[in-house]
Structure formats: C-alpha cells, structure tokens
Short mmCIF file of C-alpha atoms and ligand atoms in Angstrom, two decimals:
data_model
loop_
_atom_site.label_atom_id
_atom_site.label_comp_id
_atom_site.label_asym_id
_atom_site.label_seq_id
_atom_site.Cartn_x
_atom_site.Cartn_y
_atom_site.Cartn_z
CA ALA D 1 122.91 102.87 87.41
CA ALA D 2 124.37 101.77 90.71
CA MET D 3 125.43 105.38 91.31
CA THR D 4 121.97 106.72 90.56
CA SER D 5 120.20 104.30 92.80
CA GLY D 6 122.72 105.04 95.55
CA ALA D 7 122.11 108.77 95.24
CA ALA D 8 118.36 108.22 95.06
CA ARG D 9 118.51 106.09 98.16
CA GLU D 10 120.52 108.77 99.90
CA ARG D 11 117.92 111.35 98.93
CA LEU D 12 115.19 109.09 100.23
CA ASP D 13 117.11 108.65 103.47
CA MET D 14 117.53 112.40 103.74
CA ASN D 15 113.79 112.93 103.22
CA GLU D 16 112.95 110.30 105.75
CA TYR D 17 115.45 111.83 108.16
CA ARG D 18 113.93 115.29 107.67
CA GLU D 19 110.45 113.94 108.23
CA ARG D 20 111.51 112.22 111.40
CA LEU D 21 113.29 115.34 112.59
CA GLU D 22 110.18 117.42 111.89
CA ALA D 23 107.99 114.97 113.79
CA ARG D 24 110.33 114.91 116.74
CA LEU D 25 110.67 118.69 116.91
CA GLY D 26 106.91 118.87 116.60
CA LYS D 27 106.54 116.86 119.81
CA SER D 28 109.10 118.89 121.74
CA ARG D 29 107.56 122.14 120.50
CA GLU D 30 104.16 120.86 121.60
CA MET D 31 105.54 120.00 125.06
CA MET D 32 107.29 123.35 125.41
CA ARG D 33 104.21 125.22 124.18
CA VAL D 34 102.37 124.09 127.33
CA VAL D 35 105.07 125.63 129.49
CA LEU D 36 105.65 128.74 127.35
CA ASN D 37 101.93 129.55 127.45
CA LYS D 38 101.78 129.06 131.22
CA ALA D 39 104.85 131.31 131.59
CA LYS D 40 103.34 134.07 129.43
CA SER D 41 100.17 134.11 131.53
CA ASP D 42 102.17 135.51 134.49
CA PRO D 43 105.82 136.22 133.66
CA LYS D 44 108.27 136.34 136.58
CA ARG D 45 111.65 137.98 137.23
CA VAL D 46 114.52 135.71 136.21
CA ALA D 47 118.07 136.64 137.25
CA LEU D 48 120.61 135.67 134.60
CA ALA D 49 123.87 135.36 136.52
CA GLU D 50 125.99 135.47 133.36
CA GLY D 51 124.44 138.71 132.15
CA SER D 52 127.39 139.78 130.00
CA ASN D 53 127.30 136.59 127.97
CA GLU D 54 126.05 137.14 124.41
CA LYS D 55 123.75 134.13 124.42
CA MET D 56 122.24 135.31 127.72
CA ILE D 57 121.65 138.78 126.25
CA ARG D 58 119.97 137.29 123.18
CA ALA D 59 117.88 135.01 125.42
CA ALA D 60 116.92 137.98 127.63
CA TYR D 61 115.80 139.88 124.54
CA GLN D 62 113.66 136.96 123.40
CA MET D 63 112.11 136.43 126.85
CA GLN D 64 111.20 140.10 127.10
CA GLU D 65 109.91 140.36 123.53
CA GLU D 66 107.72 137.29 123.87
CA GLY D 67 106.59 138.11 127.40
CA ILE D 68 107.89 134.82 128.80
CA ALA D 69 109.85 136.36 131.68
CA GLU D 70 111.21 139.63 133.02
CA PRO D 71 114.95 139.04 132.70
CA ILE D 72 117.50 140.69 134.98
CA LEU D 73 121.00 140.63 133.51
CA VAL D 74 123.64 140.48 136.23
CA GLY D 75 126.88 142.08 135.08
CA ASN D 76 128.64 145.22 133.95
CA THR D 77 126.10 147.74 132.66
CA THR D 78 128.32 149.36 130.02
CA SER D 79 129.49 146.09 128.55
CA ILE D 80 125.99 144.57 128.47
CA LEU D 81 124.54 147.64 126.71
CA ARG D 82 127.43 147.71 124.24
CA LYS D 83 126.99 144.03 123.40
CA ALA D 84 123.23 144.38 123.03
CA GLU D 85 123.81 147.21 120.57
CA GLU D 86 126.43 145.21 118.65
CA LEU D 87 123.94 142.36 118.42
CA GLY D 88 121.38 144.80 117.00
CA LEU D 89 118.95 144.13 119.84
CA ASP D 90 116.70 147.07 120.39
CA PHE D 91 115.68 146.79 124.02
CA ASP D 92 116.18 148.36 127.39
CA PRO D 93 117.24 145.47 129.61
CA THR D 94 117.05 145.44 133.39
CA ILE D 95 120.62 145.18 134.64
CA ALA D 96 122.00 144.57 138.13
CA ASN D 97 125.67 145.50 138.34
CA PRO D 98 127.33 143.92 141.39
CA ARG D 99 130.24 146.38 141.14
CA ASP D 100 128.20 149.53 141.58
CA GLY D 101 125.15 150.43 143.56
CA GLU D 102 124.51 149.61 147.15
CA TRP D 103 124.66 145.90 147.64
CA ASP D 104 125.64 145.97 151.31
CA HIS D 105 122.42 144.21 152.24
CA TYR D 106 123.39 141.38 149.86
CA VAL D 107 126.76 141.11 151.61
CA ASP D 108 125.05 141.11 155.00
CA ARG D 109 122.64 138.39 153.92
CA LEU D 110 125.36 136.17 152.48
CA TYR D 111 127.46 136.66 155.60
CA GLU D 112 124.45 135.85 157.80
CA LEU D 113 123.75 132.64 155.87
CA ARG D 114 127.34 131.43 155.63
CA LYS D 115 129.19 132.79 158.69
CA ARG D 116 128.95 129.45 160.42
CA LYS D 117 130.10 127.72 157.25
CA GLY D 118 133.48 129.40 157.23
CA ILE D 119 132.84 132.67 155.39
CA THR D 120 134.12 135.95 156.84
CA GLU D 121 132.46 139.31 156.23
CA SER D 122 135.17 140.47 153.85
CA GLU D 123 134.93 137.19 151.92
CA ALA D 124 131.17 137.66 151.64
CA SER D 125 131.81 141.14 150.23
CA GLU D 126 134.29 139.72 147.69
CA LEU D 127 131.84 136.99 146.63
CA ILE D 128 128.97 139.43 146.09
CA ARG D 129 131.10 141.76 143.99
CA ARG D 130 133.09 139.19 142.03
CA ASP D 131 131.06 135.99 141.77
CA SER D 132 127.76 136.63 140.02
CA ASN D 133 126.46 133.18 141.00
CA TYR D 134 126.50 134.25 144.67
CA PHE D 135 125.03 137.62 143.73
CA ALA D 136 122.16 136.06 141.76
CA SER D 137 121.57 133.41 144.45
CA ILE D 138 121.19 136.12 147.12
CA MET D 139 119.01 138.13 144.75
CA VAL D 140 116.58 135.20 144.59
CA GLU D 141 116.94 134.32 148.28
CA ILE D 142 116.08 137.89 149.30
CA GLY D 143 113.17 138.07 146.85
CA ASP D 144 114.55 140.65 144.39
CA ALA D 145 114.17 138.00 141.67
CA ASP D 146 111.89 134.97 141.42
CA ALA D 147 114.27 132.56 139.68
CA MET D 148 117.86 132.17 138.56
CA LEU D 149 119.71 130.76 135.56
CA THR D 150 123.44 130.17 135.26
CA GLY D 151 125.95 127.63 133.95
CA LEU D 152 126.87 128.67 130.40
CA THR D 153 130.38 129.74 131.34
CA HIS D 154 130.95 127.40 134.28
CA HIS D 155 131.90 123.87 134.95
CA TYR D 156 128.52 122.39 136.08
CA PRO D 157 129.35 121.78 139.79
CA GLY D 158 130.79 125.33 139.98
CA GLY D 159 127.48 126.83 138.87
CA LEU D 160 125.48 124.53 141.13
CA ARG D 161 127.33 125.03 144.43
CA PRO D 162 126.44 128.72 145.13
CA PRO D 163 122.65 128.20 144.77
CA LEU D 164 122.87 124.98 146.81
CA GLN D 165 124.66 126.92 149.55
CA VAL D 166 122.49 130.04 149.47
CA ILE D 167 119.02 128.97 148.33
CA GLY D 168 119.12 125.33 149.34
CA THR D 169 116.40 122.74 149.05
CA ALA D 170 112.64 123.16 149.46
CA GLU D 171 110.95 122.48 152.77
CA ASP D 172 109.78 119.04 151.63
CA ALA D 173 113.11 118.18 150.02
CA ASN D 174 116.60 117.22 151.08
CA TYR D 175 118.16 116.71 147.68
CA ALA D 176 118.30 118.56 144.43
CA ALA D 177 118.39 116.58 141.18
CA GLY D 178 118.73 117.29 137.47
CA VAL D 179 115.93 116.16 135.15
CA TYR D 180 115.96 115.97 131.36
CA MET D 181 112.74 115.81 129.40
CA MET D 182 113.39 113.72 126.28
CA THR D 183 110.87 113.98 123.47
CA PHE D 184 110.45 111.42 120.69
CA LYS D 185 107.99 111.31 117.82
CA ASN D 186 105.02 110.17 119.89
CA ARG D 187 106.46 109.94 123.30
CA VAL D 188 108.04 111.86 126.11
CA VAL D 189 110.11 110.58 129.04
CA PHE D 190 111.55 112.39 132.04
CA CYS D 191 114.99 111.11 133.09
CA ALA D 192 116.55 111.66 136.54
CA ASP D 193 118.94 112.14 138.16
CA THR D 194 121.20 113.11 135.30
CA THR D 195 123.37 115.79 136.92
CA VAL D 196 123.65 115.98 140.73
CA ASN D 197 123.71 112.96 143.06
CA LEU D 198 126.62 110.63 142.47
CA ASP D 199 125.45 107.57 144.35
CA PRO D 200 121.89 108.00 145.67
CA ASP D 201 120.53 105.62 148.30
CA GLU D 202 116.88 104.49 148.40
CA GLU D 203 115.70 107.60 150.28
CA VAL D 204 117.31 109.87 147.70
CA LEU D 205 115.94 107.80 144.80
CA ALA D 206 112.43 107.95 146.29
CA GLU D 207 112.64 111.72 146.71
CA ILE D 208 113.98 112.25 143.20
CA THR D 209 111.11 110.15 141.83
CA LYS D 210 108.49 112.31 143.56
CA HIS D 211 110.01 115.57 142.38
CA THR D 212 110.39 114.31 138.82
CA ALA D 213 106.75 113.19 138.80
CA GLU D 214 105.69 116.66 139.99
CA LEU D 215 107.74 118.22 137.21
CA ALA D 216 106.05 115.96 134.62
CA ARG D 217 102.69 117.32 135.78
CA ARG D 218 103.88 120.88 135.09
CA PHE D 219 104.10 119.75 131.45
CA ASN D 220 100.59 118.23 131.69
CA VAL D 221 102.02 114.70 131.62
CA GLU D 222 100.52 112.15 134.03
CA PRO D 223 103.55 110.41 135.58
CA ARG D 224 104.19 106.64 135.59
CA ALA D 225 107.51 105.97 137.28
CA ALA D 226 110.04 103.15 136.98
CA LEU D 227 113.07 102.65 139.20
CA LEU D 228 115.61 101.30 136.78
CA SER D 229 118.33 98.72 137.25
CA TYR D 230 119.78 95.76 135.38
CA SER D 231 117.44 93.26 137.05
CA ASN D 232 113.68 92.74 137.17
CA PHE D 233 111.89 92.66 140.55
CA GLY D 234 114.62 90.86 142.45
CA SER D 235 115.92 88.64 139.65
CA VAL D 236 119.42 89.65 140.74
CA ARG D 237 119.87 90.47 144.41
CA ASN D 238 122.77 92.58 145.58
CA GLU D 239 123.48 95.98 147.08
CA GLY D 240 123.07 97.73 143.73
CA THR D 241 119.71 96.27 142.76
CA ALA D 242 118.41 96.53 146.35
CA LYS D 243 118.37 100.37 146.31
CA PRO D 244 115.88 100.94 143.49
CA ARG D 245 113.80 98.03 144.84
CA ALA D 246 113.72 99.65 148.29
CA ALA D 247 112.93 103.05 146.74
CA ALA D 248 109.91 101.58 144.91
CA ASP D 249 108.81 100.07 148.21
CA ILE D 250 109.08 103.44 150.01
CA LEU D 251 107.03 105.14 147.30
CA GLN D 252 104.35 102.44 147.15
CA ASN D 253 103.86 102.80 150.91
CA ASP D 254 103.79 106.60 150.83
CA PRO D 255 100.18 107.84 151.10
CA ASP D 256 101.14 111.07 149.30
CA VAL D 257 102.22 109.23 146.16
CA ASP D 258 99.30 109.33 143.73
CA PHE D 259 100.95 107.96 140.60
CA PRO D 260 101.89 104.38 139.62
CA VAL D 261 105.46 103.44 140.44
CA ASP D 262 107.39 100.18 140.47
CA GLY D 263 110.85 98.66 140.34
CA GLU D 264 113.48 97.64 140.24
CA MET D 265 113.18 96.84 136.56
CA GLN D 266 115.21 96.84 133.39
CA ALA D 267 114.79 99.70 130.95
CA ASP D 268 113.00 97.55 128.35
CA THR D 269 110.54 96.29 130.96
CA ALA D 270 109.78 99.91 131.84
CA LEU D 271 109.24 100.92 128.22
CA VAL D 272 107.67 97.95 126.42
CA GLU D 273 103.98 97.32 127.00
CA ASP D 274 104.16 93.65 125.95
CA ILE D 275 106.71 92.92 128.66
CA LEU D 276 104.67 94.74 131.31
CA GLU D 277 101.51 92.94 130.27
CA GLY D 278 103.21 89.58 129.77
CA THR D 279 105.98 88.34 132.05
CA TYR D 280 105.49 91.06 134.65
CA ASP D 281 101.73 91.54 134.62
CA PHE D 282 101.84 91.93 138.40
CA ALA D 283 103.72 95.23 138.06
CA GLU D 284 102.02 98.42 139.24
CA LEU D 285 102.56 99.87 135.77
CA ASP D 286 100.02 98.94 133.11
CA ASP D 287 101.33 101.38 130.55
CA PRO D 288 104.98 102.09 129.80
CA ALA D 289 106.77 104.39 132.24
CA ASN D 290 107.42 108.04 131.39
CA VAL D 291 109.43 108.88 134.51
CA LEU D 292 112.70 106.95 134.39
CA ILE D 293 114.77 107.01 137.58
CA PHE D 294 118.34 105.85 137.12
CA PRO D 295 120.21 104.04 139.92
CA ASN D 296 123.19 106.42 139.93
CA LEU D 297 124.70 109.41 138.19
CA GLU D 298 126.79 107.35 135.76
CA ALA D 299 123.72 105.54 134.46
CA GLY D 300 121.56 108.70 134.35
CA ASN D 301 124.06 110.94 132.64
CA ILE D 302 125.13 108.30 130.10
CA GLY D 303 121.53 107.16 129.57
CA TYR D 304 120.03 110.50 128.58
CA LYS D 305 122.95 111.29 126.28
CA LEU D 306 122.49 107.96 124.46
CA LEU D 307 118.80 108.73 123.99
CA GLN D 308 119.70 112.13 122.61
CA ARG D 309 122.55 111.15 120.30
CA LEU D 310 121.49 107.68 119.14
CA GLY D 311 117.78 107.63 119.86
CA GLY D 312 117.27 111.00 118.21
CA ALA D 313 115.42 112.52 121.15
CA GLU D 314 115.20 116.25 121.68
CA ALA D 315 116.51 117.07 125.18
CA ILE D 316 115.14 119.83 127.39
CA GLY D 317 117.03 120.39 130.62
CA PRO D 318 118.72 119.94 132.95
CA MET D 319 115.81 121.13 135.07
CA LEU D 320 116.80 121.28 138.70
CA VAL D 321 114.12 119.91 141.04
CA GLY D 322 113.97 119.95 144.83
CA MET D 323 115.27 123.53 145.24
CA ASP D 324 113.56 126.09 147.48
CA LYS D 325 113.36 128.57 144.59
CA PRO D 326 113.55 127.89 140.86
CA VAL D 327 117.20 127.64 139.79
CA HIS D 328 118.52 126.00 136.65
CA VAL D 329 122.14 125.35 135.86
CA LEU D 330 122.71 125.17 132.10
CA GLN D 331 125.44 123.21 130.40
CA ARG D 332 128.35 124.91 128.74
CA GLY D 333 127.56 125.20 125.05
CA ASP D 334 123.79 125.38 125.49
CA GLU D 335 121.98 127.51 122.94
CA VAL D 336 119.67 130.52 123.23
CA LYS D 337 116.61 128.28 122.80
CA ASP D 338 117.80 126.10 125.73
CA ILE D 339 118.12 129.21 127.91
CA VAL D 340 114.66 130.47 126.95
CA ASN D 341 113.11 127.03 127.53
CA LEU D 342 114.66 126.74 130.99
CA ALA D 343 113.65 130.31 131.84
CA ALA D 344 110.05 129.43 130.93
CA THR D 345 110.21 126.33 133.13
CA ALA D 346 111.58 128.47 135.98
CA VAL D 347 108.77 131.01 135.54
CA VAL D 348 106.13 128.28 135.71
CA ASP D 349 107.85 126.98 138.84
CA ALA D 350 107.88 130.47 140.36
CA GLN D 351 104.14 130.85 139.67
CA GLN D 352 103.46 128.02 142.15
CA GLU D 353 105.25 129.85 144.99
N1 ACO K 1 121.16 118.22 147.03
C1 ACO K 1 121.01 119.35 147.73
N2 ACO K 1 122.01 119.98 148.36
C2 ACO K 1 123.23 119.43 148.29
C3 ACO K 1 123.47 118.24 147.57
C4 ACO K 1 122.37 117.63 146.93
N3 ACO K 1 122.48 116.51 146.24
N4 ACO K 1 124.78 117.95 147.67
C5 ACO K 1 125.35 118.91 148.40
N5 ACO K 1 124.41 119.80 148.79
C6 ACO K 1 124.60 121.01 149.58
C7 ACO K 1 125.30 120.70 150.86
O1 ACO K 1 124.36 120.41 151.87
C8 ACO K 1 126.05 121.96 151.14
O2 ACO K 1 125.26 122.88 151.82
P1 ACO K 1 125.87 123.64 153.09
O3 ACO K 1 127.20 124.16 152.66
O4 ACO K 1 124.87 124.71 153.36
O5 ACO K 1 125.97 122.65 154.18
C9 ACO K 1 126.32 122.55 149.76
O6 ACO K 1 125.45 121.89 148.86
C10 ACO K 1 127.73 122.31 149.30
O7 ACO K 1 128.01 120.98 149.59
P2 ACO K 1 129.44 120.35 149.51
O8 ACO K 1 129.39 119.02 150.14
O9 ACO K 1 130.46 121.34 149.96
O10 ACO K 1 129.55 120.32 147.98
P3 ACO K 1 130.09 119.24 147.09
O11 ACO K 1 131.48 119.59 146.84
O12 ACO K 1 129.74 117.89 147.55
O13 ACO K 1 129.25 119.58 145.80
C11 ACO K 1 127.78 118.93 144.17
C12 ACO K 1 127.93 119.26 145.64
C13 ACO K 1 128.30 120.08 143.35
C14 ACO K 1 126.31 118.74 143.85
C15 ACO K 1 128.54 117.61 143.89
O14 ACO K 1 127.86 116.57 144.47
C16 ACO K 1 128.79 117.30 142.45
O15 ACO K 1 129.77 117.72 141.91
N6 ACO K 1 127.88 116.49 141.79
C17 ACO K 1 128.08 116.04 140.46
C18 ACO K 1 127.94 117.15 139.47
C19 ACO K 1 128.38 116.67 138.13
O16 ACO K 1 129.56 116.55 137.87
N7 ACO K 1 127.40 116.36 137.26
C20 ACO K 1 127.60 115.70 136.05
C21 ACO K 1 127.93 116.57 134.93
S1 ACO K 1 126.76 117.75 134.64
C22 ACO K 1 126.09 117.57 133.11
O17 ACO K 1 126.28 116.67 132.40
C23 ACO K 1 125.16 118.66 132.77
#
C-alpha cells in the first residue's frame, strides 16, 4: 500500500509539475508572441556570424519560413548548402562568404575604424577573412545588415568584443549590458546586468536601468524598476550599498525618466507588495518591481540563473542593450528557439532605427 501511495503521489507530482510547466511556457510564449508579431510586420536583415553552425542554419530556416527575419548566413557557401541539405531544409539561404567575393570595402572600413586602436591594414584584412564576428560587425556597421547574432561557438567575451569595437554604443549610451527576461506563471521580470559590466558604478547602474526599462516596453510591459542590494534605503551604509542608492537618486532626478524607480532595496522588498505597502510605504514603487537591477555582475549572473534553475522561470536572453545597432551574443549551448527569439528581438529593435 505504501508503494502504491508513493507511486500515486509521484504521478500527482508529475501532473502538477506538467501543469506548472505548461502555465510557465504559456506566459513566455505570450510574451514572445508580442515580439514575434512585431517582427513579422516588418522583417529585417539579420547577419548570423556563425553561419556554418547547424543550429544557426536551422534557426535561419525557421526565421525565413515564418517571416520573422531575413537571415544572412556568414560562412562558407558550399559547406552551408551541404549542411542545409543534410538537415533536409528546403530553402535558398542568403549567404555571405568572407573568403570569396569582393570585401575590400569591409577591410577598408575596419581599418578606418581601428587604425588608431592598433590594427594594421593587413591585420584588418585577416580579421575580415578569418573572423566572422568582425565581418558581421562591419556588415551591420556599413548597413548591409540591420542586426547581428553570434556567440554559439564562442566564449561570451570573445563574441562580444568585436561588436563593441566596431559597432559600439548608441548615441545616448556609454555602456552595453545584458538583459534576461524571466517569465513565471503570472509574472515577468527583466534582470540586468547579467553579462557585461563587472563592477558598475552609479552612472552605469542608472544607464542600465533606463535601457532595461526601454526594453521592457518593447514587450509591452510598463517598467517599475528596483536597484537591488542587501540593504533597504540606507539600512546598511557602505561603498557597496551607496552605488545603487546613488543610481536611484540619479534616475529620480532625471526628467527623462517616466517610470517609477527606487532603491537601494533588498530583493524581497522589490518583489513583495506587502513589504512595499507596509514597512516601506514611502517607496516610489506601489506595485512590485519588474525591472531588477543587480549591483554587480556576480549578483546579476548568479541571480538570473537561480531564478531559472530553482525558481522554474523561462529565460529569454541575453538581450544586449545600449548598442548602436541591434547585436545579441548568445550563450554556448543555446537552442534554435533561443536564436529565433533573439533574432525577433533584434528585428523589433532594428524597426525603431
Ligand atoms: N559597454 C560598452 N563598451 C564597452 C564596455 C561596456 N561595458 N566595456 C568595454 N567596452 C568597449 C571599450 O570601450 C573598447 O572599445 P574601443 O576598443 O573602441 O576603445 C572595446 O569595448 C574593447 O574594450 P576592452 O577594454 O579592450 O575590452 P575588455 O577586455 O575590457 O572586454 C568585455 C570588454 C568583453 C565586455 C569585458 O568587460 C568582459 O569580459 N565582461 C564580462 C563578460 C563575461 O564574462 N560575462 C559573464 C558570462 S556571460 C554569460 O553568462 C552569458
């Protein structure tokens, strides 16, 4: 009898688990649908720097089939076509092969941009022909593509550095940052910075907050931002807690900021309505925050992974904000659906240009 009830309980747990999984995926699908529909209304050219990668080819096929983007696979033409055929994908992809064709103007542009940063003309030529991240970055910089995706086969900083060097930050930005959108059953939060800035000061934190709030609006989410720390509104005062406090101050005094923001505060203060309405009823936030700004890269990177692995959130990202053109650097091991989701986000970004 004990065995039966154990098995029954397990089955019940499994059902409950499945239901929860369904609900959670429902929310993330709903969030992504907003972006996928926007992307389809005006698809843009997305350069896939790792064009010979099988997942990239599958993703390109899906983007083209569904009209989400016009993918450009950067890589060797013969090998891309052979792989597409092996994968049984019946399509005629746009390919840019850095090893053939006339790419002298790409070399010239890279040299122009980087000659005072230590690159010689022959090095620029090598980079264009052999490093597809430089090739794709120039492609976007020159306007032959509207957005770029890379990262599947690279160590994250290695994929990030070429676009930082070539495309750089937007006019109103000095720092790029990586944002993850985490979806739960009835809730969505945007976490930043999870991938770029090791030890941001208050200016960087303030900028990241603004860009993350803008990104939330692309998903039709009205942002409410919290600068996180391990203290609440000055309850512990030191160099660490001072930065998010100062960042909140900068944002609250910025006439361009049109969303509620406060800090520094602990994560539970940011997320639990009773705490915001009770002990800290003076806070600028009346409802729980949905833009969570972490005090440094350790906290941000660890935090979003805990939400994903223990909290059961679905993660979409890392979406790079603050860049002059839409660029996203994937993580090694990301799946086709992650690539397509980020491509859609990049297309929506490119539509605003
Ligand atoms: N925002 C915008 N541009 C930047 C930033 C930034 N935060 N940091 C550097 N840059 C620019 C620089 O201005 C420079 O441009 P320039 O050459 O035209 O002057 C260019 O990028 C290269 O800068 P470097 O200082 O040479 O590059 P650095 O070696 O510092 O690398 C990088 C920059 C890659 C962002 C580095 O800070 C880094 O490694 N960050 C952490 C990445 C990481 O490990 N993330 C966690 C794991 S990722 C994950 O979990 C998905």
